[in-house]
Backbone as numpy.savetxt, mean C-alpha at the origin, in Angstrom:
# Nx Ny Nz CAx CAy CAz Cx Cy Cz
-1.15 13.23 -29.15 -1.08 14.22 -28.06 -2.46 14.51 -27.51
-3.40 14.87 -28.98 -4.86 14.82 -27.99 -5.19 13.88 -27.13
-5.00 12.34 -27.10 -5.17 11.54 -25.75 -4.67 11.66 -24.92
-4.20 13.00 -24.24 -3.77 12.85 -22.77 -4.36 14.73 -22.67
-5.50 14.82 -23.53 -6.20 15.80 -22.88 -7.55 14.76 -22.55
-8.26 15.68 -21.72 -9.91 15.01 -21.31 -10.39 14.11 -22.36
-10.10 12.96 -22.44 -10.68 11.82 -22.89 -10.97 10.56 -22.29
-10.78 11.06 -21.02 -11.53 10.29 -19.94 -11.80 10.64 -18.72
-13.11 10.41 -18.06 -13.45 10.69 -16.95 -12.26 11.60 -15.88
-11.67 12.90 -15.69 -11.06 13.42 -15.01 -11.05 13.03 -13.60
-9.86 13.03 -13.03 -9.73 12.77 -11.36 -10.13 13.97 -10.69
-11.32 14.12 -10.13 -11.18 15.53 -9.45 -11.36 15.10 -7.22
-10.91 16.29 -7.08 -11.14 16.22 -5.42 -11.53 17.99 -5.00
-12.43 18.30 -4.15 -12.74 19.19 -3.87 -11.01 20.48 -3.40
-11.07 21.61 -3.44 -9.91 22.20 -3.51 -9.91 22.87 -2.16
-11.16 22.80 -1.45 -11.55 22.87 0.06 -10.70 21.48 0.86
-10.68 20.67 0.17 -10.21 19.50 0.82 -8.97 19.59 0.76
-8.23 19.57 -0.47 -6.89 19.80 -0.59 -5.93 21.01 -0.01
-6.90 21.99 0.15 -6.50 22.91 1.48 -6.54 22.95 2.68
-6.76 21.81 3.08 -7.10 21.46 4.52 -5.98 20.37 5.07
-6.10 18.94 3.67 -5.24 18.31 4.19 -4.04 18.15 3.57
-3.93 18.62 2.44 -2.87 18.68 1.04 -3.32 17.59 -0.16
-2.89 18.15 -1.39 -3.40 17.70 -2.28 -3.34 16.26 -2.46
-2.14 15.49 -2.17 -2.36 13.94 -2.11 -3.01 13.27 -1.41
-2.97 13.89 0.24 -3.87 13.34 1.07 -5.06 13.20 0.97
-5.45 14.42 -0.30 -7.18 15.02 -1.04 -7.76 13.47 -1.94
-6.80 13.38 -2.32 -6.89 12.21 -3.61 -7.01 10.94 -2.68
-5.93 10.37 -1.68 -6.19 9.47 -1.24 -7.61 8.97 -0.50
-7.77 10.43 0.46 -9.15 10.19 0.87 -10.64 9.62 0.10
-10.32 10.90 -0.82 -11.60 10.62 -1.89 -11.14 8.96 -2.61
-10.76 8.44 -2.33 -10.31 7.42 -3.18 -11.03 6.11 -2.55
-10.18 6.25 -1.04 -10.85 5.52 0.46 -12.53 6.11 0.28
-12.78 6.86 0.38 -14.16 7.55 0.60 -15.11 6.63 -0.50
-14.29 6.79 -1.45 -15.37 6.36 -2.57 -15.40 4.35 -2.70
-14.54 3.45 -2.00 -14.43 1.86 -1.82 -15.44 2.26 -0.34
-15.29 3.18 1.01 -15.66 3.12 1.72 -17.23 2.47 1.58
-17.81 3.62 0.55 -19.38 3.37 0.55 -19.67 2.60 -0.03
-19.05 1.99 -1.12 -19.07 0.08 -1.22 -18.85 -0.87 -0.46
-18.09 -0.91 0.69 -17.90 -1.28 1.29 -18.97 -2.87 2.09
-18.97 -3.65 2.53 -19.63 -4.75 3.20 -18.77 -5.07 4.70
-17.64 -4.44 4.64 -17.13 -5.09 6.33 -17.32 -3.91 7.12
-18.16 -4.81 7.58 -18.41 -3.92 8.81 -18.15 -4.19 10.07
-17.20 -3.84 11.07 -16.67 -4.06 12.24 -16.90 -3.42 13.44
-17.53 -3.05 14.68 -17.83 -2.39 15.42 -18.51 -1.07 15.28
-19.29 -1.21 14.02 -20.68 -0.27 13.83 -20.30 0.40 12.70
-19.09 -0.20 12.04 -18.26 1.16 10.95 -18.33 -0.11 9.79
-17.86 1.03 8.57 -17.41 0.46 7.57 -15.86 0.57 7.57
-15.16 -0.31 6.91 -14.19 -0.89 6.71 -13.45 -1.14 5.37
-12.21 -0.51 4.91 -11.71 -1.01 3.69 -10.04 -1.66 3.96
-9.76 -2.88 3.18 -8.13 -3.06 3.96 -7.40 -3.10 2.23
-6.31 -3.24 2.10 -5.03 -3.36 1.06 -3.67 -3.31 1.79
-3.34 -4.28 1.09 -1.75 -3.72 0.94 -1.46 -2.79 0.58
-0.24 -2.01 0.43 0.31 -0.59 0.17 0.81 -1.16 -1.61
1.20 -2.10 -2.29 1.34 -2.53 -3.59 0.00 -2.49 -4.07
-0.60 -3.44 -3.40 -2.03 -3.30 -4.53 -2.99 -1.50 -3.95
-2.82 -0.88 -3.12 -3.39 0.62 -3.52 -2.22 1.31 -4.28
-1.30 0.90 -4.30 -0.78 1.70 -5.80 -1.26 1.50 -6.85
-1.93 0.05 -6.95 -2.21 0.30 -8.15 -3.45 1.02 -8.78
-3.86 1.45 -7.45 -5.36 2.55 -8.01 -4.75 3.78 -8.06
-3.32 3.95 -7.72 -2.73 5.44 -7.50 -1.40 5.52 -8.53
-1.40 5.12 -9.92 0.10 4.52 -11.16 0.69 5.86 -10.98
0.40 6.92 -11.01 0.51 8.29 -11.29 1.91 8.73 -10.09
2.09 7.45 -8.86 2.49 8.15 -7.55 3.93 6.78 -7.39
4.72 7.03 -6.61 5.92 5.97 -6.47 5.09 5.55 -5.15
5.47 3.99 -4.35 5.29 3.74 -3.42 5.58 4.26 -2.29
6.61 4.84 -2.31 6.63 5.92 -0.92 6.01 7.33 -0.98
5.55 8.11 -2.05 4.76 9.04 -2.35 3.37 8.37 -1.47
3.26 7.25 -1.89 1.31 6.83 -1.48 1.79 6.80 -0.10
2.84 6.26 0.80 2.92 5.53 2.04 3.09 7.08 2.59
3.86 7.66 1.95 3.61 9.09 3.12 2.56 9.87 3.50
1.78 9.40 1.99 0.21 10.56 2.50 -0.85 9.53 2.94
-0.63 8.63 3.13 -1.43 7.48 3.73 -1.16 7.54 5.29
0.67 7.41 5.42 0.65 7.25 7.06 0.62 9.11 7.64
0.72 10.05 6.38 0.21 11.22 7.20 -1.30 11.22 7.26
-1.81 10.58 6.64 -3.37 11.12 7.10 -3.69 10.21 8.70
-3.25 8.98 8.39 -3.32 8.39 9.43 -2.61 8.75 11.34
-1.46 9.75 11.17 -1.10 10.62 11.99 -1.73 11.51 12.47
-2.08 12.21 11.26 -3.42 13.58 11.41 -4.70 13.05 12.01
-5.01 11.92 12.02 -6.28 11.14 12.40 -7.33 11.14 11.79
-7.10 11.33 9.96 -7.86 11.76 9.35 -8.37 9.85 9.14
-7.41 9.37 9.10 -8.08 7.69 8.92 -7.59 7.01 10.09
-8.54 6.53 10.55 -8.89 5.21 11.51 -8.03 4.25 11.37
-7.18 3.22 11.52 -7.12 2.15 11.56 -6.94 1.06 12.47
-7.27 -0.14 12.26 -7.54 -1.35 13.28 -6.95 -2.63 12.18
-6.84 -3.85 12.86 -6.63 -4.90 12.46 -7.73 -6.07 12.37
-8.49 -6.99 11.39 -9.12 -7.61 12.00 -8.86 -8.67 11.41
-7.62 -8.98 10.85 -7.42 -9.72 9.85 -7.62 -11.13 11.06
-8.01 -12.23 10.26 -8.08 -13.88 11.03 -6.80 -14.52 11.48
-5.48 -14.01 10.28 -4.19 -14.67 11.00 -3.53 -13.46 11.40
-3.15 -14.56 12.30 -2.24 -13.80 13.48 -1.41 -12.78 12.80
-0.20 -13.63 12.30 0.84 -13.36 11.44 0.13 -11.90 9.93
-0.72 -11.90 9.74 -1.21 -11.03 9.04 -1.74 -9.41 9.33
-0.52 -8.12 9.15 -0.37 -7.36 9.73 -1.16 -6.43 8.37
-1.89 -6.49 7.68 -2.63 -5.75 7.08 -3.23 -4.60 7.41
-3.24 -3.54 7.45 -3.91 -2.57 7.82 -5.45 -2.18 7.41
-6.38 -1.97 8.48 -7.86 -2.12 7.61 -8.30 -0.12 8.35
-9.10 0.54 7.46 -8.79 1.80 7.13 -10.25 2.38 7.06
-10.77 3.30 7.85 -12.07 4.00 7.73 -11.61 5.45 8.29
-12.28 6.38 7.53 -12.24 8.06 7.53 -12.54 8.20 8.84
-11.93 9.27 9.77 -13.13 10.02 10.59 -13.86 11.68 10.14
-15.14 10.74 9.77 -15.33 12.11 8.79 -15.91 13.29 9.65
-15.86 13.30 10.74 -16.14 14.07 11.47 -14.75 15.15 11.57
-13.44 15.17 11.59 -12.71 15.73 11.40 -12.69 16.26 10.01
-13.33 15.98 8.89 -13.38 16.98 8.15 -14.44 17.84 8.23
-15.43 18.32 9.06 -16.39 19.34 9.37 -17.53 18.83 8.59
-17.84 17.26 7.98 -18.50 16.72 7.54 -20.28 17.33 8.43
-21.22 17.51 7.77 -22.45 17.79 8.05 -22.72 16.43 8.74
-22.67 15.82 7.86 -23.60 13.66 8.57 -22.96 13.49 8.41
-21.86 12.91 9.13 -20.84 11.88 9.29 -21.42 10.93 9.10
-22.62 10.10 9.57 -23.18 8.85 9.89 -23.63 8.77 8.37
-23.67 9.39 7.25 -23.86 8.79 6.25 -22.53 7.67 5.62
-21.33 7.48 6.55 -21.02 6.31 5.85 -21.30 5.35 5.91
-22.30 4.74 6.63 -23.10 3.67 6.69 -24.47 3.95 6.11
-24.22 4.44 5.66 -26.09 4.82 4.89 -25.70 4.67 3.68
-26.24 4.98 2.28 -26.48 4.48 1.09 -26.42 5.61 0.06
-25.95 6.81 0.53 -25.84 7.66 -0.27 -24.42 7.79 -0.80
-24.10 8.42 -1.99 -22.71 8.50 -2.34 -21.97 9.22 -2.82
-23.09 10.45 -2.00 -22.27 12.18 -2.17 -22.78 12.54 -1.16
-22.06 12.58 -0.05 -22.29 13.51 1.43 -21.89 14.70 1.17
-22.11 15.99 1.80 -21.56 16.90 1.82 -20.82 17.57 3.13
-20.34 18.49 2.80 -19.05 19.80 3.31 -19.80 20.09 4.30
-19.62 20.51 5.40 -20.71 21.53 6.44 -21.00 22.52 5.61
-19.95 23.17 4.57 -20.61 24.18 3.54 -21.96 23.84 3.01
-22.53 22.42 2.14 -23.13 21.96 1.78 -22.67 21.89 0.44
-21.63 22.07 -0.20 -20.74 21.56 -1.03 -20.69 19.99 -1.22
-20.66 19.56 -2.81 -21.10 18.07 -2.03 -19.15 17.21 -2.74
-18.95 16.20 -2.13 -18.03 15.73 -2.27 -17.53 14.83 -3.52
-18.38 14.91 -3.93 -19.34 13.95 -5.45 -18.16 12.54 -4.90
-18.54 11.73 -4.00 -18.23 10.63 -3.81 -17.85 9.32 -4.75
-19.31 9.39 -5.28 -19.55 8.33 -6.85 -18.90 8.77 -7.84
-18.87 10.13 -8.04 -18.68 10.58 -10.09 -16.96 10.93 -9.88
-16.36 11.21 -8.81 -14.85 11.35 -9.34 -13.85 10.67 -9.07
-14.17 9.16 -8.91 -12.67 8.45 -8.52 -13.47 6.69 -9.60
-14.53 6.62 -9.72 -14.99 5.66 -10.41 -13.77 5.42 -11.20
-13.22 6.15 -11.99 -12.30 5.92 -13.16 -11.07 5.48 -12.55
-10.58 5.23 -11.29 -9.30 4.53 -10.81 -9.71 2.81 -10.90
-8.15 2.29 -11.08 -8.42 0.34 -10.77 -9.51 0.29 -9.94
-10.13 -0.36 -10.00 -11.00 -1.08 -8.78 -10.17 -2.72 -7.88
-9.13 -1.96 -7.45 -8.39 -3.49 -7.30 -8.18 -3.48 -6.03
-8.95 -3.05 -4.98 -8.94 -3.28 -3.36 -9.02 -4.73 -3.14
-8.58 -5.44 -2.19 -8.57 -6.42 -2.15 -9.81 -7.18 -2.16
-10.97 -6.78 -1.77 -12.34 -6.99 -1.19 -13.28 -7.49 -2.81
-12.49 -6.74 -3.83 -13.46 -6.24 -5.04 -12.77 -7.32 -6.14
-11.21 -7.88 -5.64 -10.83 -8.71 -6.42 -10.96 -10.14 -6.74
-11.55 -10.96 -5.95 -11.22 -12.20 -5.51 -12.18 -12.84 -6.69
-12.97 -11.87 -7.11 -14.12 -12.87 -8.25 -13.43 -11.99 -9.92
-12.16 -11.67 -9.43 -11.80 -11.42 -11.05 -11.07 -12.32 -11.62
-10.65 -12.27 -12.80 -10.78 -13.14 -13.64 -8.67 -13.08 -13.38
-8.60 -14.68 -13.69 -6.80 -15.37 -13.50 -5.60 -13.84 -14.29
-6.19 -13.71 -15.57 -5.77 -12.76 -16.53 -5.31 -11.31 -15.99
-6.37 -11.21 -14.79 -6.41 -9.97 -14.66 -5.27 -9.39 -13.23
-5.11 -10.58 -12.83 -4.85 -10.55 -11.13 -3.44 -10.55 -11.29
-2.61 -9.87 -10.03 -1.75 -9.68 -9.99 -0.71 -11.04 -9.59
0.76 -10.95 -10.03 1.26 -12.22 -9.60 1.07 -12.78 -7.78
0.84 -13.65 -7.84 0.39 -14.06 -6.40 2.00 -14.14 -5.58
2.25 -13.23 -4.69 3.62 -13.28 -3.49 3.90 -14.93 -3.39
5.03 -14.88 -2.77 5.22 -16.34 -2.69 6.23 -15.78 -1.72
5.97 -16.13 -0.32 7.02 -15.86 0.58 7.94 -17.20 0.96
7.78 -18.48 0.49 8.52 -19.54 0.35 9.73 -19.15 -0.48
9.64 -17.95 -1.90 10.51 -18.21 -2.43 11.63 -17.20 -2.04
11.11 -16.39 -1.03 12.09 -15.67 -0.17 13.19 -15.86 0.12
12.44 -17.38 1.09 13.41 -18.06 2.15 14.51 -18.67 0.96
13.57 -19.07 -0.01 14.76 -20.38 -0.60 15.74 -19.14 -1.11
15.62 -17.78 -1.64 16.64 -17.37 -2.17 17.36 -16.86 -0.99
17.15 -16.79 -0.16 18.10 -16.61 1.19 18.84 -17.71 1.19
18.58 -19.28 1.21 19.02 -20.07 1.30 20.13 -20.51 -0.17
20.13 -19.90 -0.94 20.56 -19.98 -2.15 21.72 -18.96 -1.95
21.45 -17.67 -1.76 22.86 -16.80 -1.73 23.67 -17.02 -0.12
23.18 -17.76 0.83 24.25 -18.12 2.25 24.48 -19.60 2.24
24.09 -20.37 1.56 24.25 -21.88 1.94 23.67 -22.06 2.95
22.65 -21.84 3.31 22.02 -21.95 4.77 20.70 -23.26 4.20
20.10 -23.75 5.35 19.07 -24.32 4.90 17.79 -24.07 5.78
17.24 -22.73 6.09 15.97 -22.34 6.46 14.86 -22.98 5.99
14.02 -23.29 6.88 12.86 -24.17 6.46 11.43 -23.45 6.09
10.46 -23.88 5.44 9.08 -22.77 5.62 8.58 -23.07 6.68
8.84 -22.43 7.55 8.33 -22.74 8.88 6.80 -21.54 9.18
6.04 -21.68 10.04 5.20 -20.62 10.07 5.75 -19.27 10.64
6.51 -19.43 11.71 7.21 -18.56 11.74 8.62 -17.51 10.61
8.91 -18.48 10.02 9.88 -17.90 9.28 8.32 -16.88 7.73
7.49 -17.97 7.62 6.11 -17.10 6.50 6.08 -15.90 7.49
6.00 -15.91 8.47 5.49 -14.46 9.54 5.96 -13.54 9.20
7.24 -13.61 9.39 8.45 -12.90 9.15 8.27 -11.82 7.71
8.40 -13.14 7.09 8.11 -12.34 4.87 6.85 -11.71 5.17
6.00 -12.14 5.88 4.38 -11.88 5.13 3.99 -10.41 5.83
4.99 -10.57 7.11 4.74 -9.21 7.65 5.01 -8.11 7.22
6.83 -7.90 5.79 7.36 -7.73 5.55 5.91 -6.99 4.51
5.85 -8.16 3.85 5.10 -7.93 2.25 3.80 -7.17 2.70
2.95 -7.33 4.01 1.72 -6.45 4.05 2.17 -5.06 4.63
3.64 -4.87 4.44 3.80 -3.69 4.98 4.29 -2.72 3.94
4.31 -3.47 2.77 4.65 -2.77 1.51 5.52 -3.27 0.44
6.03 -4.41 1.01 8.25 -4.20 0.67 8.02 -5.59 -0.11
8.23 -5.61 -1.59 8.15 -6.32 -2.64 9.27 -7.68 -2.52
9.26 -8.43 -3.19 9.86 -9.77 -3.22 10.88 -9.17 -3.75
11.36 -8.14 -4.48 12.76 -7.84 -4.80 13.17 -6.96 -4.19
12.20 -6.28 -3.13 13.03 -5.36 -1.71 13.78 -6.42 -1.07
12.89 -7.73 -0.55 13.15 -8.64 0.15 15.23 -9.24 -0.22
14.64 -9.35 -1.77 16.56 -10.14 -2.27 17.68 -8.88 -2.34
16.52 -7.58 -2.37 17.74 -6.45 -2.44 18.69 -6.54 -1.47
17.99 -6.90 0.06 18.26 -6.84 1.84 19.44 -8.14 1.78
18.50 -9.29 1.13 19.97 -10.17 0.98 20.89 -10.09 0.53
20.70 -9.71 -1.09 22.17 -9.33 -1.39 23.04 -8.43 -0.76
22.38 -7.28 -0.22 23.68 -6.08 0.11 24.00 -6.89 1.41
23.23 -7.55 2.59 23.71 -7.96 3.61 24.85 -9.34 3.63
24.25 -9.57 2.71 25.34 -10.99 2.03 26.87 -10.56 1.92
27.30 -9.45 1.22 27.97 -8.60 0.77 28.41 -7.93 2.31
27.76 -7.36 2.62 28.71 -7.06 4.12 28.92 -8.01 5.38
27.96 -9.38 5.14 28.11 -10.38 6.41 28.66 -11.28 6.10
28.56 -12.23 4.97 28.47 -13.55 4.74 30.27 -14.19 4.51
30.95 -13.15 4.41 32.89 -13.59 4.87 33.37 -13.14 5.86
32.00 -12.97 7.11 32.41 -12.33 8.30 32.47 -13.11 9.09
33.11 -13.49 10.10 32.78 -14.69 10.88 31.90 -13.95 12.04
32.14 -13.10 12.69 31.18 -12.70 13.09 29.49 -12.58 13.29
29.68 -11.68 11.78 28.30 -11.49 11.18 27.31 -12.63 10.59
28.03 -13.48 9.50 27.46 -14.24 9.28 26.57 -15.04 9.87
25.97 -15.16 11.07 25.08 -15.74 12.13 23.75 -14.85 11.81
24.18 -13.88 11.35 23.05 -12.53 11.43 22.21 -12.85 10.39
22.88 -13.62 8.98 21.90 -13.72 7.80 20.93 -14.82 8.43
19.91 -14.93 9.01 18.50 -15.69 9.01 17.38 -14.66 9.04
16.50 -15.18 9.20 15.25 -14.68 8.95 14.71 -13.67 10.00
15.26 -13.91 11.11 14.82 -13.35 12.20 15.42 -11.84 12.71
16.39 -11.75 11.91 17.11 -10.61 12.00 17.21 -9.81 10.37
17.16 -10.37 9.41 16.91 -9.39 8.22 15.19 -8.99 7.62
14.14 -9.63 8.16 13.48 -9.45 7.82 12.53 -8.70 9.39
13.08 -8.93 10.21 12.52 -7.87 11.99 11.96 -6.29 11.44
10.59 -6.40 11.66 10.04 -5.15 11.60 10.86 -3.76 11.93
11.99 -3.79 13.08 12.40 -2.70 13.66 14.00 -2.67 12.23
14.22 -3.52 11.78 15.69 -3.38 11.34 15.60 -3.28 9.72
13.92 -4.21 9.00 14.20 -4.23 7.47 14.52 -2.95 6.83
13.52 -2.21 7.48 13.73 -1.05 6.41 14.80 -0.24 6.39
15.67 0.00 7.40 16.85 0.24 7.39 18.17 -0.72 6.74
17.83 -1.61 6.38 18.83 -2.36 5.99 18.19 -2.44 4.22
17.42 -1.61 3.99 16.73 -1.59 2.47 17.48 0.12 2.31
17.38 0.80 2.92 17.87 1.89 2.58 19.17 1.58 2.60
20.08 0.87 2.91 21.39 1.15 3.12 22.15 0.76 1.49
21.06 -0.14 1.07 21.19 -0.19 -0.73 21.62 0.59 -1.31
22.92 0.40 -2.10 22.98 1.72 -2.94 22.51 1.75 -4.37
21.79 3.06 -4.61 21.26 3.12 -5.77 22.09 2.48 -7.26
20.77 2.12 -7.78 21.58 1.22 -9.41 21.91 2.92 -10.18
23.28 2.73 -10.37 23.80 3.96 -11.23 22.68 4.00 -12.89
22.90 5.33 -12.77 21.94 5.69 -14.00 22.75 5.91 -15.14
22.09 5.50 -16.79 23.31 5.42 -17.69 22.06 6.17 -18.60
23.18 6.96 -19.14 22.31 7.65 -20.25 21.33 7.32 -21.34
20.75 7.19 -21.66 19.94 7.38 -22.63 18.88 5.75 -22.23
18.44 5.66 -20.85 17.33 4.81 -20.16 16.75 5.64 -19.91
16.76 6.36 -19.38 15.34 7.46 -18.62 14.61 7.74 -19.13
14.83 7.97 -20.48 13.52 8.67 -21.88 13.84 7.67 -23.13
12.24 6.81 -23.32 12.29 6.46 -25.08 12.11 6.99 -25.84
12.57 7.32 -26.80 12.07 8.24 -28.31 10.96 7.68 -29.30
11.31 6.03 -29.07 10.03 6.01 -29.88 10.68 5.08 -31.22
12.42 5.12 -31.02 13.35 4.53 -32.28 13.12 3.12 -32.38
């Protein structure tokens, strides 16, 4: 029980901050804030950090994926974060992410391009940038590429999408670049290789003895930015059976 009191570096975020933008949005920032000033991409005079919404969970274990995506796309509403695209492929809808720290009443904003790594509050309160998020993954995409096979997460495979599409309709979809577009847009937008077969199966299940419908299972229509995620919610939850939710330890 004593290891899950202070026996390691505590997560802290200023409580000025968390009253301003709410407490998750507090954490996410400082989180961004603190890869920010590591940071090396620099794009039209700014610094720059990008991820998928899977791999910043994994600097955030504590939170479900739609917990992070709400206080991510609320800060990004609020205009508390910037974002732009600068990714090289087309097809690659990644989101790349810088503070405007001027909306938090920041004193020097312009220190995110400078070298320090505790700016302060207009109070002069300082944000301790460096000393309170060090202790999260360091697994931004930027910071991973020289880690070690062991450590890295399973690599997506949007080929094997298609083939299990092609496996539950008898269809024979090809890897076409367009049909990768489709998944990859899917996957940098959050939605895991088993969101992806969840969408097939339940749509399989309501299209695939339809004569109608059945035209509908390809790629272009279950995986369409405007329709996936609605056709992921329409999933119905896996019933819960007693005694999974909590291990004892037997």
């Amino acid at each position: 029980m004593g290891n899950l009191l202070i026996s390691e570096p505590p997560l802290q975020v200023l409580p000025s901050l968390a009253v301003k933008v709410g407490l998750n949005e507090a954490i996410v920032l400082q989180q961004f804030h603190y890869w920010l000033q590591r940071s090396n991409n620099i794009r039209d005079g700014y610094k720059w950090i990008y991820n998928s919404f899977p791999n910043w969970n994994k600097q955030f274990p504590f939170w479900g994926l739609n917990t992070l995506k709400r206080a991510v796309n609320g800060l990004e509403k609020d205009g508390y974060l910037i974002t732009a695209n600068y990714n090289k492929a087309g097809f690659d809808r990644t989101k790349w992410y810088r503070i405007d720290y001027s909306k938090l009443d920041m004193s020097r904003p312009s220190t995110q391009n400078g070298t320090t790594n505790g700016p302060k509050w207009a109070d002069g309160t300082s944000q301790n940038g460096s000393t309170n998020t060090n202790r999260l993954p360091e697994t931004t995409t930027e910071t991973t590429k020289d880690n070690s096979a062991a450590n890295a997460a399973p690599e997506f495979s949007w080929q094997s999408v298609i083939d299990y599409l092609n496996e539950k309709t008898g269809k024979h979809f090809k890897h076409t670049n367009t049909n990768k577009g489709l998944v990859m847009a899917r996957q940098h937008d959050g939605f895991s290789t088993e969101d992806m077969q969840k969408v097939i199966d339940h749509q399989c299940k309501l299209w695939l003895n339809t004569k109608d419908m059945a035209q509908y299972l390809r790629p272009s229509t279950l995986f369409r930015a405007s329709k996936f995620e609605g056709y992921l919610n329409a999933v119905p939850d896996e019933p819960k059976h007693e005694g999974r939710e909590y291990w004892t330890g037997g």
